[in-house]
Structure formats: structure tokens, C-alpha cells
PDB file of C-alpha atoms in Angstrom:
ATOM      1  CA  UNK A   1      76.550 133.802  82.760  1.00 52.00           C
ATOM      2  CA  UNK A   2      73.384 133.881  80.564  1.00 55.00           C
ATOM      3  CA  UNK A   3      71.288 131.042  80.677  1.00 55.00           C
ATOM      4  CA  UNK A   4      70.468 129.123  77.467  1.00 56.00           C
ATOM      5  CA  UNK A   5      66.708 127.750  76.858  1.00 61.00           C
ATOM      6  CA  UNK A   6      67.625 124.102  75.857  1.00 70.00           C
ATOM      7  CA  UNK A   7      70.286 124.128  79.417  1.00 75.00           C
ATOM      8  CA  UNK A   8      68.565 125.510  81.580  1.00 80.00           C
ATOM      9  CA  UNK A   9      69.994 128.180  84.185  1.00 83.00           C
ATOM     10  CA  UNK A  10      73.751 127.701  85.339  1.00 85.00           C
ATOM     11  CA  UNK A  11      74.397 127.181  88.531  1.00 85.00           C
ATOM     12  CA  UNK A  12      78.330 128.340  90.107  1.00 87.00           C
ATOM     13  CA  UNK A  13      80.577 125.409  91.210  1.00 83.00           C
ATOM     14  CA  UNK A  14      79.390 123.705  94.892  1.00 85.00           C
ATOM     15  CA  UNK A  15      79.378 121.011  96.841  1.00 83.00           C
ATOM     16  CA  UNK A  16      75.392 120.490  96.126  1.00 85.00           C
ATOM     17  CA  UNK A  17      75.684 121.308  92.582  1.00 89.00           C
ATOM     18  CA  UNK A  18      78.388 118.547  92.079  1.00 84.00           C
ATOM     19  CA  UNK A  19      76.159 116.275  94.482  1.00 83.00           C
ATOM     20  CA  UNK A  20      72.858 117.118  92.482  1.00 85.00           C
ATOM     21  CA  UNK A  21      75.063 116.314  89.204  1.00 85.00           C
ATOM     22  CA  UNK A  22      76.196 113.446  90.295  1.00 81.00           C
ATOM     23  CA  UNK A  23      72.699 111.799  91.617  1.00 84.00           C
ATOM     24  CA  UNK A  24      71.734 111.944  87.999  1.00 84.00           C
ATOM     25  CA  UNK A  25      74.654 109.839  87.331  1.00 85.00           C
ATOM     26  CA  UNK A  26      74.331 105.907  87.781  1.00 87.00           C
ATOM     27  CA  UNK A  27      77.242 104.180  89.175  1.00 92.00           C
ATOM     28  CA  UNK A  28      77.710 100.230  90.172  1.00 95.00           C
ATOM     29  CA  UNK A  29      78.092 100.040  93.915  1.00 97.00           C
ATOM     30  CA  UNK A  30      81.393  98.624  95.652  1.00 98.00           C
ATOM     31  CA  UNK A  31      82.223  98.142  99.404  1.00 98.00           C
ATOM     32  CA  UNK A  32      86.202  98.539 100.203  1.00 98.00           C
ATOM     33  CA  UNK A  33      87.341  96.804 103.077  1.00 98.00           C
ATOM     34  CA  UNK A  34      90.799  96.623 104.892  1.00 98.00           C
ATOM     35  CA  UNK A  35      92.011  95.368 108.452  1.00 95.00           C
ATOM     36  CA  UNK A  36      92.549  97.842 110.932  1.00 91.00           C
ATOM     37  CA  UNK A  37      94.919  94.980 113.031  1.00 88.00           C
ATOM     38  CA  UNK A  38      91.959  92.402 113.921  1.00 85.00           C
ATOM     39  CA  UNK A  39      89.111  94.778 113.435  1.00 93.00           C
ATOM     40  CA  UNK A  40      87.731  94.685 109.922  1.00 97.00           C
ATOM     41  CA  UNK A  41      86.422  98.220 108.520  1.00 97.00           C
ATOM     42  CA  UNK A  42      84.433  98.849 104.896  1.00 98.00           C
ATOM     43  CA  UNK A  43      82.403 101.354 103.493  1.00 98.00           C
ATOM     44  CA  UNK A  44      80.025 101.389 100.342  1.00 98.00           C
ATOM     45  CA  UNK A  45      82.435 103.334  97.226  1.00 97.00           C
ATOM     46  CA  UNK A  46      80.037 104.450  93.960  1.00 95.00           C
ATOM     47  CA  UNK A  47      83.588 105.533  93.047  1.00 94.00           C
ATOM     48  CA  UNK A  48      85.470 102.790  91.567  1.00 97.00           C
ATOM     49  CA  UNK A  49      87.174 103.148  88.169  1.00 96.00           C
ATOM     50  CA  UNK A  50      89.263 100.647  86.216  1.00 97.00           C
ATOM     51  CA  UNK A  51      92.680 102.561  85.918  1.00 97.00           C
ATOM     52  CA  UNK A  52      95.172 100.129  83.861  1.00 96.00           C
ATOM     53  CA  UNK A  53      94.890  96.646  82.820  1.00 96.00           C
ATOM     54  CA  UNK A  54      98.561  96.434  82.596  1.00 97.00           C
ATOM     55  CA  UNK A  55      99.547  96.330  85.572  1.00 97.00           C
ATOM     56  CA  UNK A  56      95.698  95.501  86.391  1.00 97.00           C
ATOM     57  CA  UNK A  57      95.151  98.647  88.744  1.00 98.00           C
ATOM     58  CA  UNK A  58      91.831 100.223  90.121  1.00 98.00           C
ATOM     59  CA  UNK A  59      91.086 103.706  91.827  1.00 98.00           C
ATOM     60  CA  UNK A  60      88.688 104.165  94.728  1.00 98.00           C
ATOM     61  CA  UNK A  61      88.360 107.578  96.796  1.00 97.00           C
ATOM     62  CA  UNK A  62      87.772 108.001 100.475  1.00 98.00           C
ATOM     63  CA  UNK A  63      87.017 110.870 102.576  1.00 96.00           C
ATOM     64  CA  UNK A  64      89.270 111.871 105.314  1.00 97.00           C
ATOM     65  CA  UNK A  65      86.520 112.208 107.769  1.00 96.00           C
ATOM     66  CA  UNK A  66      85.315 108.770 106.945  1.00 96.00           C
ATOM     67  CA  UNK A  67      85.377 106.067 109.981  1.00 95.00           C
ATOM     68  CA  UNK A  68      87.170 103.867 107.484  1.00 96.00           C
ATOM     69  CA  UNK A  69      89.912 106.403 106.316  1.00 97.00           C
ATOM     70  CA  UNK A  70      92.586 105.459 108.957  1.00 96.00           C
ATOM     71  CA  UNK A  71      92.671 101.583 108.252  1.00 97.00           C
ATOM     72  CA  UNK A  72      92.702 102.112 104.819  1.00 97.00           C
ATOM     73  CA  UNK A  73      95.386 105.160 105.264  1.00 97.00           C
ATOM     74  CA  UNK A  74      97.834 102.213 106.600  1.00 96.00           C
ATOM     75  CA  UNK A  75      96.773  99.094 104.979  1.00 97.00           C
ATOM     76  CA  UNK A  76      98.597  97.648 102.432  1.00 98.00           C
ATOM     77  CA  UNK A  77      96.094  95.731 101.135  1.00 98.00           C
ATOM     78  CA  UNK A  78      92.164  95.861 100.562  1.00 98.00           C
ATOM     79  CA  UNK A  79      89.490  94.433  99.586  1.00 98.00           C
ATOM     80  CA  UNK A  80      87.035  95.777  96.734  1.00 98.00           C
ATOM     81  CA  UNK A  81      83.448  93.616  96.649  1.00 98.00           C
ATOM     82  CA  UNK A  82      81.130  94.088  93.093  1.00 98.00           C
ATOM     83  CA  UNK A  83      77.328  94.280  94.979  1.00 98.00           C
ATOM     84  CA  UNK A  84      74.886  92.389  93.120  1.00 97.00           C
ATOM     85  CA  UNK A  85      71.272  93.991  93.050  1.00 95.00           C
ATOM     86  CA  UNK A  86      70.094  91.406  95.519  1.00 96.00           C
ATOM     87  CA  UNK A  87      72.466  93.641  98.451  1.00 97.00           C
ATOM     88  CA  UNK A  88      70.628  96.869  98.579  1.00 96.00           C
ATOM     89  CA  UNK A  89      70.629  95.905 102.287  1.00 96.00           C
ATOM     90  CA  UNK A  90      74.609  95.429 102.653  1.00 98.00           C
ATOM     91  CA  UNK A  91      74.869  98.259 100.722  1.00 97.00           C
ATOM     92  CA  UNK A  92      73.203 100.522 103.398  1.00 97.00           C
ATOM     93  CA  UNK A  93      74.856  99.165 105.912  1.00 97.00           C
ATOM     94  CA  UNK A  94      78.092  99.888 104.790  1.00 97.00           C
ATOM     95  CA  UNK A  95      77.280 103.449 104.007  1.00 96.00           C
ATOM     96  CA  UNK A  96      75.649 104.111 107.424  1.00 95.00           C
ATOM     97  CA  UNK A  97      77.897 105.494 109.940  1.00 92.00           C
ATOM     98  CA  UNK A  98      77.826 104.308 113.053  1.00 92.00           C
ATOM     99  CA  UNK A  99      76.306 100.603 112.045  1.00 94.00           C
ATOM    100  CA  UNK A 100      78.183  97.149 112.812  1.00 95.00           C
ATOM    101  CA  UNK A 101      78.899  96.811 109.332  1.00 97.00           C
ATOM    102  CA  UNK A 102      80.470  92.974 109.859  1.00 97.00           C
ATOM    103  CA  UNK A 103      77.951  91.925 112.396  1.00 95.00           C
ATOM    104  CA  UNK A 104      74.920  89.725 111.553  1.00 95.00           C
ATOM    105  CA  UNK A 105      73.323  89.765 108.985  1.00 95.00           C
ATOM    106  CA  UNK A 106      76.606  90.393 106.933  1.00 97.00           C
ATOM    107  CA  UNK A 107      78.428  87.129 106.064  1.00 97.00           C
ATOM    108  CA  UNK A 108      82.576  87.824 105.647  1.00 98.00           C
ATOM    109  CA  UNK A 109      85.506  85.751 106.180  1.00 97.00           C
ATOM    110  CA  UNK A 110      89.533  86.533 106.515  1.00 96.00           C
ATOM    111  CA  UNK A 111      90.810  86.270 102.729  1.00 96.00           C
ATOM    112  CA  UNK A 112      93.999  87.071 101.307  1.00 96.00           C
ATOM    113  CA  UNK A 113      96.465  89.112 103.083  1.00 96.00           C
ATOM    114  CA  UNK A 114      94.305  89.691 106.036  1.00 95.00           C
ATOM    115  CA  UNK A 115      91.490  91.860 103.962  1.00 97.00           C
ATOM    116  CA  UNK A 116      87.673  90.849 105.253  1.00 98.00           C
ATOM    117  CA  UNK A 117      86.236  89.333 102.082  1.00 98.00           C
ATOM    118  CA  UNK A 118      82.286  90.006 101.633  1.00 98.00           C
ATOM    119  CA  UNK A 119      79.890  86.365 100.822  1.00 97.00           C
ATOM    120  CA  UNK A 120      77.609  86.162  98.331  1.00 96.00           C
ATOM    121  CA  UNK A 121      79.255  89.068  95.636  1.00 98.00           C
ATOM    122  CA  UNK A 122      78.833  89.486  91.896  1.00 98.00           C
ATOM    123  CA  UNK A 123      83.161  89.462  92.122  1.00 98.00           C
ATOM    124  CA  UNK A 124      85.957  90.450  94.324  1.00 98.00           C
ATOM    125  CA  UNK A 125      89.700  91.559  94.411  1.00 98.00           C
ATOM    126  CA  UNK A 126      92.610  91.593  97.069  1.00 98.00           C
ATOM    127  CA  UNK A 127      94.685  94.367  95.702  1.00 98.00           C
ATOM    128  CA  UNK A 128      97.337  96.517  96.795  1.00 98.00           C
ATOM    129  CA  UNK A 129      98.000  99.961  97.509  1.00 98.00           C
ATOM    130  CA  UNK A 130      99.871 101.357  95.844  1.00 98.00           C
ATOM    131  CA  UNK A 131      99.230 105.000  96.392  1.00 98.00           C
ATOM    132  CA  UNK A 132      97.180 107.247  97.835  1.00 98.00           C
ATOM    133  CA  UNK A 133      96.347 110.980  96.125  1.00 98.00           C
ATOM    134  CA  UNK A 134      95.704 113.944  97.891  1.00 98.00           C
ATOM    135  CA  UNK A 135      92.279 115.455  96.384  1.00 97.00           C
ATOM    136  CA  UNK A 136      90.378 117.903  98.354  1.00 95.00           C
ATOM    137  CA  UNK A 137      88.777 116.484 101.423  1.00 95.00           C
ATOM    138  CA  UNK A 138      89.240 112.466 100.153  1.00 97.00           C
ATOM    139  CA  UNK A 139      92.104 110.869  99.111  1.00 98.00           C
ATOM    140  CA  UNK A 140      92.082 108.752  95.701  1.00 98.00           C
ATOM    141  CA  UNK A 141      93.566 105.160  96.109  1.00 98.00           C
ATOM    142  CA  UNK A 142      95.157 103.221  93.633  1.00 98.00           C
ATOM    143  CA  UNK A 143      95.401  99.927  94.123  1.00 98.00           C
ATOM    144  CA  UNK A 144      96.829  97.088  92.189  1.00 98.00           C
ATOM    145  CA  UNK A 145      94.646  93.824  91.629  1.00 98.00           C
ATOM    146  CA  UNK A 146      96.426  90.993  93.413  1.00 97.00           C
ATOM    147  CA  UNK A 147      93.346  88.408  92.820  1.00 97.00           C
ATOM    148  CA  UNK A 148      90.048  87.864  93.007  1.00 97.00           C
ATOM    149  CA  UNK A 149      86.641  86.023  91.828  1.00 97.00           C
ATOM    150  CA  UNK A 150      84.698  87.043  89.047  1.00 97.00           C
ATOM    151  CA  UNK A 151      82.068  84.088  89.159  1.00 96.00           C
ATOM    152  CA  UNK A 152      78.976  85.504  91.506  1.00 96.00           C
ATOM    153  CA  UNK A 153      75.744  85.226  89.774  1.00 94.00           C
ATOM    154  CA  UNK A 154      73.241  87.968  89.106  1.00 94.00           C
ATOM    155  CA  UNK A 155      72.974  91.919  88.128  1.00 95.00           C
ATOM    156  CA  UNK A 156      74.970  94.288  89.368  1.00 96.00           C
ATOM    157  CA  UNK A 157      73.502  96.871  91.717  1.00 97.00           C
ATOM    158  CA  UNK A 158      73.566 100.485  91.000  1.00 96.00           C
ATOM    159  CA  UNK A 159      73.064 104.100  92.980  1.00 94.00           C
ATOM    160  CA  UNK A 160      70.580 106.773  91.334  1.00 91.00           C
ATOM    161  CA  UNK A 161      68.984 109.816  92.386  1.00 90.00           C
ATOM    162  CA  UNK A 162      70.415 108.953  96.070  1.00 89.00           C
ATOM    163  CA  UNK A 163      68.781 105.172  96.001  1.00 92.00           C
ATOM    164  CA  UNK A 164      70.134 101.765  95.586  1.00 94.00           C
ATOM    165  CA  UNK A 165      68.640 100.061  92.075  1.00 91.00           C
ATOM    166  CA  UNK A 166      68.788  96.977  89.972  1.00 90.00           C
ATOM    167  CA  UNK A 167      69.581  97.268  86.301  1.00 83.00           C
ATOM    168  CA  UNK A 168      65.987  97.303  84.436  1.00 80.00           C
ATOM    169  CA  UNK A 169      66.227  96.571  80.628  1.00 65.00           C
TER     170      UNK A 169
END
């Protein structure tokens, strides 16, 4: 490889180069959650992607080593919250492992189908699984949209250079 003045010097494929990529990369913020029988589980996803409006499907992916990854390797059916800029707080809390992510100060409440719906988001969606993809050391779900609530108020929040952010003009 021979580096290029205007790009810099190439680095070969890693874990850290796709993570140092990546952090330069804004992305809305999402929590999943699903029922694991009557225990709710979540965790914060900067990975959700529209898939197909017809059938209305989304895509979401999970580690395997992740806490959450057994509910959500049986559930039919999760949730997928839209974090408004005002949740940098939830959002840590859901991506900390180890912390009561449906304790106080989180506010929740049994939706549809049994998935733990999050108070307070920009929008949510009960939808179901309809597969999930082997790839690497996560597994890519695709789910299809069920319902949901697109009316909470505010600006979405985002994740940048490994921080939690609100959309500036």
C-alpha cells in the first residue's frame, strides 16, 4: 500500500480501525428491548437501519456476548425506542453493562405483545422478528414493524466520536 497525501496513511482491516471509522460516523441512538419471560432486557443500538417499507421492516445487530442477546435470541417480538436528545442519560444506561437498566430513574411500561415500552421517546415500534443473520460475532435482526408512535416531541439524539449529542444546526 502507498499512502496518498490528500488520504492520509492506510491502515489494514481491524477491529479498531473499523471502531475509529465508525466514531467519525454520526448515528441516531435506539434502545431494543424484549421480554426475557417477566424480566425486561434492552440495550442502546447506533445500528438501526430502515430495511423495506413494504412490508415495513427494520434491521438492528446484537452481539452474541451481549447480556441482552439471549432474550432477544428467543423473542418474537421487540421493542425499538427513537432517543430524543433530552436521554443522553437513558442512553448510558442502557449501554452500561451491569446497570438496572429498568430501575428508577427509567420510566417503562408492558406494551404490545409483552415488549417493555420506554416513556418519554421521540417514537416507538413493536415489531417482529422475523430473522436473525449470522454476521461475525453479532447477529443482524430483522424485524417487521407491527406498530408504534411517532408523536414524541423534540430532536433526536445522536452518538459521535464515542459521546452522546444533540443535533446542532
Amino acid at each position: 500500500m502507498t499512502a496518498r497525501p490528500d488520504l492520509g496513511t492506510p491502515q489494514l482491516a481491524s477491529p479498531d480501525l473499523l471502531r475509529s471509522v465508525f466514531r467519525r460516523h454520526a448515528a441516531g441512538v435506539a434502545v431494543i428491548t424484549a421480554a426475557d419471560g417477566e424480566r425486561p432486557v434492552g440495550f442502546t443500538a447506533t445500528s438501526l437501519t430502515s430495511v423495506s417499507a413494504e412490508p415495513p421492516v427494520v434491521s438492528f445487530g446484537i452481539g452474541v456476548g451481549a447480556s441482552s442477546w439471549p432474550a432477544v435470541s428467543r423473542s418474537d417480538h421487540v421493542g425499538v425506542h427513537i432517543l430524543g436528545e433530552h436521554q443522553r442519560e437513558l442512553a448510558g444506561t442502557f449501554a452500561t453493562t451491569g446497570a438496572d437498566r429498568f430501575g428508577a430513574p427509567t420510566r417503562w411500561r408492558n406494551g404490545p405483545e409483552g415488549v417493555p415500552v420506554l416513556d418519554d421517546v421521540l417514537a416507538w415500534l413493536v415489531c417482529r422478528v422475523v430473522a436473525r443473520v449470522p454476521a461475525g460475532d453479532h447477529r443482524i435482526v430483522l424485524a417487521e414493524v407491527v406498530l408504534g408512535d411517532p408523536s414524541g416531541a423534540g430532536s433526536p439524539l445522536l452518538y459521535h466520536q464515542g459521546r452522546f449529542n444533540g443535533l446542532r444546526d
